[in-house]
C-alpha cells in the first residue's frame, strides 16, 4: 500500500500536480467562457462579470482594436495600470494604444484562462493570457518606427485583472505582469516592453534615466504615448499617482476616443 501511495505521489510531482488534484484547465477563447463560468459555482453577478471580463480582454485595445461594444464597458473613472505605465485615463490609454497599433504590426494570437473572482475584492476578476505573433508590419513606438523584421514574439504568461464598478463598467484594468520570467521569449518584459524586446529594441530598466526622459518628453508632446495621465485628469482615487507637468489630456490628442 505504502509503495503504491509513494508511486502515486512521485507521479503527481512529475506531472506538476498535487495528489488528488486535477490538471489545470486549458486556455480558451471567448466562446468557451460561458460554459466554464456556468459550472464554476459563481454567483449570477460574478458569472456575468467574468463573461464581461472575457469579452474585454479579447478587445481591450492593445493586442486587438477596441470594439464599439467593449468601448461601452468603459467607466467614466477608468484607469489602466501596468508595471511601468499608469495610471492612464481613458483618453490617454486609447490615444497611446492608437499610436502603437500593435495589431497592425503583428500577426497575433491571444488566448486566456477563464476569469476568476478575487477573494479579497469581489469586483475584481483575474486571468492569465498568452500572446504570440510575428512582426509583419511597421511598428510605431512613438519615438521611432521599426519596419517588419519577421521576428517571432512569444510573451510569457501575463496576469491581467478587470475591476468593475456598481454599473458593471470597467473602472480599472491591469496588465503586463509576467507570471513566470522563464517562460516565453521576452523574459520579464510584458505588454509594450515585451513587444519592443521581441523586435530587438532595448528595454531599459523602468527607473533608468532614459525611461524617465521619454516619459517626460511624452507628457509634453501631442499625439505621443503617455506614461501617466496628468493628476488633474484622473479620478480622485488615483490623482496622487498622476504627473503634475506636461499637457492635460484635452490638449494631448488630436482625436477623441
CSV table of C-alpha atoms in Angstrom, one decimal:
chain,number,residue,atom,x,y,z
A,1,UNK,CA,0.0,0.0,0.0
A,2,UNK,CA,2.7,2.5,1.0
A,3,UNK,CA,4.8,1.7,-2.1
A,4,UNK,CA,1.7,2.4,-4.3
A,5,UNK,CA,1.0,5.6,-2.5
A,6,UNK,CA,4.6,6.7,-2.9
A,7,UNK,CA,4.5,5.9,-6.6
A,8,UNK,CA,1.3,8.0,-7.0
A,9,UNK,CA,2.9,10.9,-5.2
A,10,UNK,CA,6.0,10.8,-7.3
A,11,UNK,CA,3.9,10.6,-10.5
A,12,UNK,CA,1.9,13.6,-9.3
A,13,UNK,CA,5.1,15.6,-8.8
A,14,UNK,CA,6.5,14.7,-12.2
A,15,UNK,CA,3.2,15.9,-13.8
A,16,UNK,CA,3.3,19.1,-11.7
A,17,UNK,CA,0.2,18.1,-9.7
A,18,UNK,CA,-0.5,17.7,-6.0
A,19,UNK,CA,-2.1,14.3,-5.1
A,20,UNK,CA,-5.8,14.3,-5.6
A,21,UNK,CA,-5.8,17.5,-7.8
A,22,UNK,CA,-7.0,17.7,-11.3
A,23,UNK,CA,-4.8,19.1,-14.1
A,24,UNK,CA,-5.1,22.9,-14.8
A,25,UNK,CA,-7.7,23.8,-17.3
A,26,UNK,CA,-6.8,24.5,-20.9
A,27,UNK,CA,-6.8,28.1,-22.1
A,28,UNK,CA,-9.7,29.0,-24.3
A,29,UNK,CA,-11.2,31.9,-26.3
A,30,UNK,CA,-14.4,33.8,-25.5
A,31,UNK,CA,-16.6,31.0,-26.9
A,32,UNK,CA,-15.5,28.7,-24.1
A,33,UNK,CA,-16.1,31.1,-21.2
A,34,UNK,CA,-19.9,30.8,-20.8
A,35,UNK,CA,-19.8,27.1,-20.2
A,36,UNK,CA,-16.8,27.3,-17.9
A,37,UNK,CA,-18.2,30.1,-15.8
A,38,UNK,CA,-21.7,28.5,-15.6
A,39,UNK,CA,-20.2,25.4,-13.9
A,40,UNK,CA,-17.8,27.3,-11.5
A,41,UNK,CA,-20.2,27.9,-8.6
A,42,UNK,CA,-20.1,31.7,-9.0
A,43,UNK,CA,-23.0,34.0,-8.2
A,44,UNK,CA,-25.0,35.3,-11.0
A,45,UNK,CA,-23.3,38.7,-10.7
A,46,UNK,CA,-19.9,37.1,-10.7
A,47,UNK,CA,-20.7,35.0,-13.7
A,48,UNK,CA,-21.9,38.0,-15.6
A,49,UNK,CA,-18.8,40.0,-14.8
A,50,UNK,CA,-16.5,37.1,-15.6
A,51,UNK,CA,-18.1,36.9,-19.0
A,52,UNK,CA,-17.8,40.6,-19.5
A,53,UNK,CA,-14.1,40.4,-18.5
A,54,UNK,CA,-13.6,37.7,-21.1
A,55,UNK,CA,-15.1,39.9,-23.8
A,56,UNK,CA,-13.0,42.8,-22.6
A,57,UNK,CA,-9.6,41.0,-22.7
A,58,UNK,CA,-10.2,40.0,-26.3
A,59,UNK,CA,-10.9,43.5,-27.4
A,60,UNK,CA,-9.2,45.8,-24.9
A,61,UNK,CA,-7.3,47.9,-27.5
A,62,UNK,CA,-3.7,46.8,-27.1
A,63,UNK,CA,-3.4,43.4,-28.8
A,64,UNK,CA,-6.7,43.9,-30.7
A,65,UNK,CA,-8.6,47.0,-31.6
A,66,UNK,CA,-11.2,48.0,-29.0
A,67,UNK,CA,-14.6,47.1,-30.4
A,68,UNK,CA,-17.6,49.5,-30.1
A,69,UNK,CA,-19.2,47.0,-27.7
A,70,UNK,CA,-16.2,46.9,-25.5
A,71,UNK,CA,-15.9,50.7,-25.5
A,72,UNK,CA,-19.4,50.8,-23.9
A,73,UNK,CA,-17.9,48.9,-21.0
A,74,UNK,CA,-15.5,51.7,-20.1
A,75,UNK,CA,-16.4,53.5,-16.9
A,76,UNK,CA,-16.1,57.3,-16.5
A,77,UNK,CA,-13.5,56.6,-13.8
A,78,UNK,CA,-11.5,54.1,-15.9
A,79,UNK,CA,-7.7,53.8,-15.3
A,80,UNK,CA,-5.1,51.5,-16.8
A,81,UNK,CA,-2.2,50.3,-14.5
A,82,UNK,CA,0.8,48.3,-15.6
A,83,UNK,CA,4.2,47.5,-14.0
A,84,UNK,CA,5.7,50.7,-15.5
A,85,UNK,CA,2.9,52.7,-17.2
A,86,UNK,CA,-0.1,54.2,-15.4
A,87,UNK,CA,-2.4,55.4,-14.2
A,88,UNK,CA,-3.8,56.3,-17.6
A,89,UNK,CA,-7.3,57.7,-18.0
A,90,UNK,CA,-9.5,56.5,-20.9
A,91,UNK,CA,-8.3,59.1,-23.5
A,92,UNK,CA,-4.6,58.8,-22.7
A,93,UNK,CA,-4.9,55.0,-22.7
A,94,UNK,CA,-6.7,54.7,-26.0
A,95,UNK,CA,-4.6,57.5,-27.5
A,96,UNK,CA,-1.4,55.8,-26.6
A,97,UNK,CA,-2.6,52.5,-28.0
A,98,UNK,CA,-3.7,54.3,-31.1
A,99,UNK,CA,-0.1,55.3,-31.7
A,100,UNK,CA,1.3,51.7,-31.1
A,101,UNK,CA,-1.4,49.8,-33.1
A,102,UNK,CA,0.4,46.5,-32.2
A,103,UNK,CA,-2.4,44.6,-34.0
A,104,UNK,CA,-1.3,46.2,-37.3
A,105,UNK,CA,2.4,45.4,-36.8
A,106,UNK,CA,2.0,41.8,-35.7
A,107,UNK,CA,0.0,38.7,-36.8
A,108,UNK,CA,-1.3,38.0,-33.3
A,109,UNK,CA,-3.0,35.2,-31.4
A,110,UNK,CA,-4.3,35.7,-27.9
A,111,UNK,CA,-5.7,33.0,-25.5
A,112,UNK,CA,-6.9,33.5,-22.0
A,113,UNK,CA,-7.7,31.3,-19.0
A,114,UNK,CA,-11.2,31.7,-17.5
A,115,UNK,CA,-11.6,34.7,-15.3
A,116,UNK,CA,-11.9,34.1,-11.6
A,117,UNK,CA,-13.1,36.4,-8.8
A,118,UNK,CA,-10.6,37.9,-6.5
A,119,UNK,CA,-11.2,36.5,-3.0
A,120,UNK,CA,-10.3,39.9,-1.4
A,121,UNK,CA,-12.1,42.2,-3.9
A,122,UNK,CA,-15.3,40.8,-5.3
A,123,UNK,CA,-15.4,43.5,-8.0
A,124,UNK,CA,-12.1,42.3,-9.5
A,125,UNK,CA,-11.5,39.4,-11.8
A,126,UNK,CA,-8.2,37.8,-12.8
A,127,UNK,CA,-6.9,35.8,-15.8
A,128,UNK,CA,-3.7,34.7,-17.3
A,129,UNK,CA,-3.2,35.4,-21.0
A,130,UNK,CA,-0.8,34.1,-23.6
A,131,UNK,CA,0.2,36.2,-26.6
A,132,UNK,CA,2.4,35.3,-29.6
A,133,UNK,CA,2.8,36.6,-33.2
A,134,UNK,CA,5.1,37.5,-36.0
A,135,UNK,CA,6.3,41.0,-36.7
A,136,UNK,CA,4.9,41.6,-40.2
A,137,UNK,CA,4.2,45.3,-40.4
A,138,UNK,CA,5.7,48.7,-39.3
A,139,UNK,CA,5.8,49.1,-35.5
A,140,UNK,CA,5.4,52.6,-34.2
A,141,UNK,CA,6.7,53.1,-30.6
A,142,UNK,CA,6.3,56.9,-30.6
A,143,UNK,CA,10.0,57.8,-30.6
A,144,UNK,CA,10.8,55.5,-33.6
A,145,UNK,CA,9.3,53.2,-36.2
A,146,UNK,CA,10.5,49.7,-36.9
A,147,UNK,CA,9.9,48.1,-40.2
A,148,UNK,CA,8.8,44.4,-40.3
A,149,UNK,CA,11.5,42.1,-39.1
A,150,UNK,CA,9.7,38.7,-39.4
A,151,UNK,CA,10.8,38.0,-35.8
A,152,UNK,CA,8.6,35.9,-33.6
A,153,UNK,CA,7.1,37.3,-30.4
A,154,UNK,CA,6.2,34.8,-27.6
A,155,UNK,CA,5.4,36.6,-24.4
A,156,UNK,CA,5.4,34.7,-21.2
A,157,UNK,CA,2.2,34.2,-19.2
A,158,UNK,CA,0.8,37.6,-18.2
A,159,UNK,CA,-1.5,38.2,-15.2
A,160,UNK,CA,-4.4,40.6,-16.1
A,161,UNK,CA,-7.2,41.9,-14.0
A,162,UNK,CA,-10.5,43.7,-14.7
A,163,UNK,CA,-12.3,45.6,-12.0
A,164,UNK,CA,-16.0,46.6,-12.3
A,165,UNK,CA,-18.0,49.5,-10.7
A,166,UNK,CA,-21.6,49.2,-9.5
A,167,UNK,CA,-22.9,49.6,-13.1
A,168,UNK,CA,-20.8,46.7,-14.4
A,169,UNK,CA,-18.5,49.1,-16.1
A,170,UNK,CA,-14.7,48.6,-16.2
A,171,UNK,CA,-13.1,51.1,-13.8
A,172,UNK,CA,-9.6,49.5,-13.7
A,173,UNK,CA,-7.6,47.3,-16.0
A,174,UNK,CA,-4.2,46.0,-15.1
A,175,UNK,CA,-1.9,44.0,-17.4
A,176,UNK,CA,1.7,43.4,-18.5
A,177,UNK,CA,2.7,41.5,-15.3
A,178,UNK,CA,4.7,38.4,-16.3
A,179,UNK,CA,3.9,35.5,-14.0
A,180,UNK,CA,6.9,33.3,-15.0
A,181,UNK,CA,10.0,35.0,-16.4
A,182,UNK,CA,11.4,31.7,-17.5
A,183,UNK,CA,8.5,31.1,-19.9
A,184,UNK,CA,8.3,32.7,-23.3
A,185,UNK,CA,10.9,34.7,-25.2
A,186,UNK,CA,10.7,38.1,-23.6
A,187,UNK,CA,11.8,37.3,-20.0
A,188,UNK,CA,10.4,39.7,-17.5
A,189,UNK,CA,9.0,42.1,-20.2
A,190,UNK,CA,5.3,42.1,-20.9
A,191,UNK,CA,2.9,44.4,-22.8
A,192,UNK,CA,4.8,47.1,-24.8
A,193,UNK,CA,8.1,46.2,-23.3
A,194,UNK,CA,7.6,42.6,-24.5
A,195,UNK,CA,6.8,43.9,-28.0
A,196,UNK,CA,10.0,46.0,-28.0
A,197,UNK,CA,12.2,43.2,-26.8
A,198,UNK,CA,10.7,40.9,-29.5
A,199,UNK,CA,11.9,43.1,-32.3
A,200,UNK,CA,15.3,43.7,-30.9
A,201,UNK,CA,14.8,47.2,-29.3
A,202,UNK,CA,16.4,48.0,-26.0
A,203,UNK,CA,14.2,47.8,-22.9
A,204,UNK,CA,15.9,49.9,-20.3
A,205,UNK,CA,15.0,49.5,-16.6
A,206,UNK,CA,11.9,51.4,-15.6
A,207,UNK,CA,13.8,53.6,-13.2
A,208,UNK,CA,16.5,54.4,-15.8
A,209,UNK,CA,17.2,58.0,-16.9
A,210,UNK,CA,16.2,57.1,-20.5
A,211,UNK,CA,12.7,55.9,-19.4
A,212,UNK,CA,12.2,58.9,-17.2
A,213,UNK,CA,13.3,61.2,-20.1
A,214,UNK,CA,10.9,59.5,-22.6
A,215,UNK,CA,8.0,59.8,-20.1
A,216,UNK,CA,8.9,63.5,-19.5
A,217,UNK,CA,9.1,64.1,-23.3
A,218,UNK,CA,5.8,62.2,-23.9
A,219,UNK,CA,4.0,64.3,-21.3
A,220,UNK,CA,4.8,67.4,-23.3
A,221,UNK,CA,4.2,66.2,-26.9
A,222,UNK,CA,0.9,66.0,-28.6
A,223,UNK,CA,-0.2,62.6,-30.1
A,224,UNK,CA,2.7,60.9,-28.3
A,225,UNK,CA,2.4,57.8,-26.0
A,226,UNK,CA,1.9,58.7,-22.3
A,227,UNK,CA,3.4,57.1,-19.3
A,228,UNK,CA,1.0,58.7,-16.8
A,229,UNK,CA,-2.0,60.9,-17.0
A,230,UNK,CA,-2.0,64.4,-15.5
A,231,UNK,CA,-3.1,64.4,-11.9
A,232,UNK,CA,-6.0,66.7,-12.7
A,233,UNK,CA,-7.3,64.4,-15.3
A,234,UNK,CA,-7.5,61.3,-13.1
A,235,UNK,CA,-10.3,60.0,-10.8
A,236,UNK,CA,-9.8,61.3,-7.3
A,237,UNK,CA,-8.7,57.9,-6.0
A,238,UNK,CA,-5.7,57.9,-8.4
A,239,UNK,CA,-4.8,61.6,-8.6
A,240,UNK,CA,-1.9,61.3,-6.2
A,241,UNK,CA,-0.2,59.0,-8.7
A,242,UNK,CA,-0.6,61.3,-11.7
A,243,UNK,CA,2.0,63.6,-13.1
A,244,UNK,CA,1.9,67.4,-12.4
A,245,UNK,CA,3.6,68.6,-15.5
A,246,UNK,CA,3.0,68.4,-19.3
A,247,UNK,CA,-0.1,68.5,-21.4
A,248,UNK,CA,-3.5,68.0,-20.0
A,249,UNK,CA,-5.5,65.2,-21.7
A,250,UNK,CA,-7.8,67.6,-23.6
A,251,UNK,CA,-4.7,69.2,-25.2
A,252,UNK,CA,-2.7,66.0,-25.7
A,253,UNK,CA,-4.6,64.3,-28.6
A,254,UNK,CA,-5.9,65.3,-32.0
A,255,UNK,CA,-8.6,62.7,-31.9
A,256,UNK,CA,-11.1,62.0,-29.2
A,257,UNK,CA,-11.5,58.3,-28.4
